[in-house]
Coordinates of C-alpha atoms in Angstrom, one line a residue:
M1 CA 4.8 58.7 55.3
D2 CA 8.2 60.0 54.6
K3 CA 7.6 61.4 50.6
L4 CA 4.7 63.5 53.2
T5 CA 5.1 67.3 53.8
H6 CA 2.4 66.2 56.4
S7 CA 3.2 64.0 59.8
A8 CA -0.3 62.1 59.4
I9 CA -3.3 61.3 57.4
I10 CA -6.7 60.5 58.1
G11 CA -8.7 58.0 55.4
T12 CA -11.9 59.3 55.6
D13 CA -15.0 57.2 53.9
V14 CA -17.7 59.4 53.3
S15 CA -21.6 58.0 53.9
R16 CA -24.7 59.9 54.1
D17 CA -24.4 59.8 57.6
W18 CA -21.2 59.1 58.8
L19 CA -17.8 59.7 57.8
D20 CA -15.1 56.5 59.0
I21 CA -11.4 57.6 59.6
H22 CA -9.0 55.8 59.8
C23 CA -5.0 57.5 60.5
L24 CA -1.7 57.0 60.0
P25 CA 0.9 56.1 61.0
G26 CA -0.8 55.7 64.7
G27 CA -3.9 53.0 63.0
Q28 CA -6.3 55.2 65.0
R29 CA -9.8 54.5 63.5
Q30 CA -12.6 56.4 64.7
R31 CA -16.8 57.1 63.3
L32 CA -18.5 60.6 63.5
P33 CA -21.4 61.6 62.1
N34 CA -22.1 63.0 58.9
T35 CA -22.7 66.7 60.6
E36 CA -21.5 70.0 61.6
E37 CA -20.0 68.6 64.7
G38 CA -18.0 65.7 62.8
H39 CA -16.3 68.0 60.1
A40 CA -15.1 70.4 63.5
Q41 CA -14.1 67.3 65.1
I42 CA -12.2 66.0 61.7
A43 CA -10.9 69.0 61.6
D44 CA -9.5 69.5 65.3
L45 CA -8.1 66.2 65.0
A46 CA -6.2 66.6 61.4
A47 CA -5.0 69.6 62.7
S48 CA -3.4 68.3 65.9
L49 CA -1.7 66.0 64.5
N50 CA -0.6 67.9 60.7
A51 CA -2.7 65.5 58.8
L52 CA -3.6 65.8 54.8
V53 CA -7.1 64.2 55.7
C54 CA -8.0 63.3 52.0
F55 CA -11.8 60.8 50.7
E56 CA -13.0 59.2 47.7
A57 CA -15.2 61.8 45.6
T58 CA -18.4 60.0 45.8
G59 CA -21.0 61.7 44.6
G60 CA -20.9 65.0 46.1
Q61 CA -21.9 64.1 49.3
E62 CA -18.2 64.6 50.2
W63 CA -18.4 68.3 50.1
R64 CA -20.2 69.5 53.1
L65 CA -17.1 67.7 54.8
W66 CA -14.5 69.2 52.4
S67 CA -15.4 72.5 52.0
A68 CA -15.0 72.4 56.1
L69 CA -12.0 71.5 56.1
D70 CA -10.6 74.5 53.7
A71 CA -12.6 76.9 56.2
A72 CA -10.0 74.9 59.1
A73 CA -7.3 75.4 56.8
I74 CA -6.8 71.6 56.9
A75 CA -4.8 70.4 53.7
T76 CA -7.4 67.8 51.4
R77 CA -6.7 66.0 49.0
Q78 CA -10.5 63.9 47.3
L79 CA -9.0 61.1 45.4
P80 CA -10.4 58.9 42.4
P81 CA -12.1 56.4 44.0
A82 CA -11.2 53.4 39.4
Q83 CA -8.2 54.0 42.1
I84 CA -8.2 52.8 45.6
K85 CA -10.1 50.2 43.9
A86 CA -7.4 49.4 42.0
F87 CA -5.6 50.0 44.5
A88 CA -7.6 47.1 46.6
A89 CA -7.3 44.7 44.2
S90 CA -3.3 45.0 43.8
R91 CA -3.5 44.6 48.0
G92 CA -5.3 41.6 47.8
T93 CA -8.0 42.6 49.7
R94 CA -12.0 41.7 49.2
A95 CA -13.6 42.6 51.4
K96 CA -15.8 45.9 51.7
T97 CA -16.5 47.9 55.0
D98 CA -16.8 51.4 55.6
R99 CA -13.8 51.3 58.2
I100 CA -11.5 49.1 55.5
D101 CA -12.1 51.8 53.5
A102 CA -11.2 54.3 55.4
E103 CA -8.1 52.2 56.2
L104 CA -7.4 51.9 52.0
I105 CA -7.8 55.7 51.5
A106 CA -5.1 56.1 54.3
R107 CA -2.3 53.9 53.2
F108 CA -3.0 54.3 49.0
M109 CA -2.1 58.2 49.8
V110 CA 0.9 57.3 51.2
F111 CA 1.5 55.0 48.4
R112 CA 0.9 57.7 45.4
P113 CA 1.0 61.1 47.6
D114 CA 1.5 63.2 44.2
A115 CA -2.4 61.6 43.6
G116 CA -6.0 63.3 44.5
R117 CA -6.9 67.4 43.2
N118 CA -7.4 69.8 45.9
L119 CA -10.7 72.5 46.9
P120 CA -11.5 73.9 44.0
H121 CA -12.3 77.6 44.5
E122 CA -16.2 78.6 46.0
K123 CA -16.2 80.2 42.5
I124 CA -15.5 77.4 40.8
R125 CA -18.0 75.1 43.3
V126 CA -20.6 77.3 41.8
L127 CA -20.3 77.2 37.9
R128 CA -19.8 73.5 38.3
A129 CA -22.7 73.0 40.1
L130 CA -24.7 75.0 38.0
V131 CA -23.0 73.5 34.8
S132 CA -23.9 69.9 36.5
K133 CA -27.8 70.8 36.7
R134 CA -28.0 72.1 33.8
G135 CA -27.1 68.3 32.2
Q136 CA -29.2 66.6 35.0
L137 CA -32.2 68.9 33.2
V138 CA -30.7 68.5 29.7
E139 CA -30.6 64.5 30.2
T140 CA -33.5 64.8 31.1
R141 CA -35.2 66.6 28.3
K142 CA -34.1 64.1 26.0
R143 CA -35.3 61.3 27.4
L144 CA -39.1 62.6 27.3
L145 CA -38.4 63.3 24.1
A146 CA -37.7 59.6 22.8
Q147 CA -40.6 59.0 25.6
V148 CA -43.0 60.9 22.9
K149 CA -41.3 59.5 19.9
A150 CA -42.0 56.1 21.4
H151 CA -45.6 57.2 22.2
G152 CA -46.0 58.2 17.8
K153 CA -44.8 55.1 16.4
L154 CA -47.3 53.5 18.8
G155 CA -50.3 55.4 18.5
S156 CA -50.1 56.7 21.8
S157 CA -49.1 60.1 21.0
D158 CA -52.4 62.2 21.2
I159 CA -52.3 61.1 25.0
F160 CA -50.0 62.2 26.1
A161 CA -49.5 65.1 24.0
S162 CA -50.8 67.7 26.3
M163 CA -48.8 67.1 29.0
D164 CA -45.4 66.5 27.5
D165 CA -45.4 69.7 25.8
E166 CA -46.4 71.4 28.9
L167 CA -43.2 69.2 30.8
K168 CA -40.9 70.9 27.6
T169 CA -42.3 74.2 28.3
L170 CA -40.7 74.1 32.2
L171 CA -37.8 72.3 30.5
D172 CA -37.1 74.8 28.4
H173 CA -37.6 77.4 30.7
Q174 CA -35.2 75.7 33.8
I175 CA -32.5 75.6 31.6
A176 CA -32.7 78.3 29.8
D177 CA -33.0 80.3 33.8
L178 CA -29.5 77.6 34.0
E179 CA -27.1 78.7 31.6
A180 CA -28.3 82.6 31.8
Q181 CA -27.1 81.8 35.6
I182 CA -23.5 80.4 34.1
E183 CA -22.8 83.3 31.8
Q184 CA -23.5 85.4 34.8
A185 CA -21.2 83.9 37.1
I186 CA -18.9 83.9 34.2
A187 CA -19.4 87.5 32.9
A188 CA -19.3 88.9 36.7
D189 CA -15.1 86.8 37.2
E190 CA -12.9 89.1 35.2
T191 CA -10.5 85.4 35.1
L192 CA -13.3 83.1 33.9
A193 CA -14.5 85.9 31.5
K194 CA -10.4 86.3 30.2
T195 CA -10.7 81.8 30.3
A196 CA -13.3 82.0 28.7
N197 CA -13.2 85.0 25.4
I198 CA -9.6 82.1 24.9
L199 CA -11.6 79.6 24.9
R200 CA -14.4 80.8 22.7
S201 CA -12.3 81.5 19.7
V202 CA -10.7 78.5 19.5
P203 CA -13.8 77.5 15.9
G204 CA -15.5 74.0 17.3
I205 CA -15.1 74.8 21.9
G206 CA -19.1 76.8 21.9
P207 CA -20.4 77.6 25.4
V208 CA -21.2 74.8 26.7
A209 CA -17.9 72.8 25.9
S210 CA -16.0 76.1 27.3
T211 CA -17.7 76.1 30.6
M212 CA -17.5 72.6 31.2
L213 CA -13.4 73.0 30.6
I214 CA -13.2 75.9 33.1
A215 CA -15.5 73.8 35.8
E216 CA -14.2 69.8 35.5
M217 CA -10.9 71.5 34.6
P218 CA -9.4 74.1 37.1
E219 CA -5.4 73.5 36.0
L220 CA -6.1 74.4 32.1
G221 CA -3.0 76.5 31.1
Q222 CA -1.0 75.6 34.5
I223 CA 0.0 71.5 33.6
S224 CA 1.4 70.3 30.2
G225 CA -0.9 69.2 27.1
E226 CA -0.2 65.9 28.1
Q227 CA -0.8 66.0 31.5
A228 CA -4.6 68.1 30.0
A229 CA -5.6 65.2 27.9
A230 CA -4.5 63.1 30.9
L231 CA -7.1 64.4 32.8
T232 CA -9.7 64.5 30.3
G233 CA -8.9 60.5 30.0
L234 CA -8.0 61.6 26.1
A235 CA -4.7 59.7 26.6
P236 CA -4.4 57.0 24.8
I237 CA -3.3 53.7 27.2
A238 CA -0.3 51.3 26.0
H239 CA -1.4 47.6 26.7
D240 CA 2.5 45.9 25.6
S241 CA 3.3 42.8 26.1
G242 CA 7.4 41.4 24.7
A243 CA 7.2 41.4 21.2
M244 CA 3.7 41.8 21.0
R245 CA 2.0 44.9 20.3
G246 CA -1.2 45.6 21.7
K247 CA -4.0 48.3 21.0
R248 CA -3.5 51.4 22.4
A249 CA -6.7 52.6 23.7
I250 CA -8.8 55.9 25.6
A251 CA -9.2 55.1 29.8
G252 CA -10.8 56.9 33.3
G253 CA -10.9 60.8 33.4
R254 CA -12.8 63.1 34.0
R255 CA -16.0 61.2 31.5
L256 CA -18.2 64.0 31.6
L257 CA -15.6 66.3 29.7
R258 CA -14.6 64.0 27.8
H259 CA -17.6 63.5 27.2
V260 CA -18.4 66.9 26.2
M261 CA -15.1 67.5 24.1
F262 CA -16.2 64.2 21.1
Q263 CA -19.0 66.4 21.1
A264 CA -16.6 69.5 20.4
A265 CA -14.8 66.9 18.4
L266 CA -17.2 66.2 16.8
V267 CA -18.6 70.3 15.3
A268 CA -14.1 70.7 15.3
S269 CA -13.4 68.3 12.2
H270 CA -15.3 69.9 10.2
H271 CA -15.3 73.3 11.0
N272 CA -11.9 74.0 12.6
P273 CA -9.4 75.1 9.4
V274 CA -6.6 73.4 11.3
L275 CA -8.4 70.3 13.2
R276 CA -10.5 69.1 9.8
I277 CA -7.5 69.3 7.2
F278 CA -5.8 67.1 10.8
A279 CA -8.9 64.7 11.3
D280 CA -8.7 64.2 6.6
R281 CA -5.1 63.2 6.9
L282 CA -6.2 60.7 9.3
R283 CA -9.9 59.5 7.2
N284 CA -7.2 58.8 4.2
A285 CA -5.0 57.1 6.1
G286 CA -7.7 54.6 7.0
K287 CA -8.9 55.5 11.3
S288 CA -11.9 55.0 12.4
H289 CA -14.5 57.4 13.0
K290 CA -14.4 56.9 17.0
V291 CA -10.1 57.0 16.3
I292 CA -9.9 60.2 14.6
I293 CA -12.4 61.6 16.4
T294 CA -11.0 61.4 19.7
A295 CA -7.7 62.3 18.3
V296 CA -8.9 65.7 17.4
A297 CA -10.4 65.7 20.9
R298 CA -7.0 65.4 22.4
K299 CA -5.6 67.5 20.0
L300 CA -7.9 70.4 20.5
V301 CA -7.5 69.7 24.8
T302 CA -3.9 70.6 24.3
I303 CA -4.6 73.4 22.1
V304 CA -7.1 75.1 24.3
N305 CA -4.3 74.1 27.3
A306 CA -1.5 76.1 25.2
L307 CA -4.2 78.9 24.4
V308 CA -4.6 80.2 27.8
K309 CA -0.8 79.0 29.5
A310 CA -0.1 81.8 26.7
D311 CA -2.8 84.1 26.9
Q312 CA -3.7 84.1 23.9
K313 CA -7.0 83.2 21.2
W314 CA -7.1 81.3 18.6
R315 CA -5.1 82.3 15.5
T316 CA -5.2 79.5 13.1
Q317 CA -1.6 78.8 13.4
S318 CA -1.6 78.2 16.6
A319 CA -2.0 74.5 15.7

């Protein structure tokens, strides 16, 4: 506990209905409802113990608790589930219950006091929600179009044509409406608007990529290029042992952002004058397409991070 600035840690396992907590160093356990009343009880306990409250990212189940604790000025940290799972494996913990998970989360926080991330500002949370919903609708439209194509091959497209056209029109309108809301949310905030202008000045970074960078990486411009690549999951991980030199690979990071950066890298490798030369050099060296796109995506992330940090728009010589 000596590495932490708080007197106690409250590990919290968040489910739809319940909050299981484990306090360190005391070892107290408790189950509370995942309601406003339960949130207030955790806030009161954390305030009395001068505790940091930590929990896993659970697909949004933790957001209500996170917001309530932030409003109560309680220090919080959201932790990556993959790291908690790896920590449990390193301890030989195979059993899994809500109580056990709460203790693991607390002990991991003691072991890695620098892990996790703080609650993003409300404007970022709103933007992230809009971006997430847009992504869901785009994926739904993609599946619909795949089904339409499949019906065409089976000769049954006429049966569903009217229904499919109506559904696609609805999705198109909803996606366009969300994109307008996203643009308005960015334009309404001077800092976000400035960051978006810097990002979109880079050939290869369009509206979707710039919005995803703002929403999923609020740390942009405040960290090093290596850290930015790692957060995106684009930093190569070594697999060496003794004289053996294994193949480097990427892993972890923020999956949705990484996927968008791959799409941006495909565009940048052809239309960004600096990254096109970089990609051609790798291609001439015999590198595979996947390696080239990954390298371009990584370089793209480090470039935009440097530009935001310097508060400068893209210039060819900037890379």
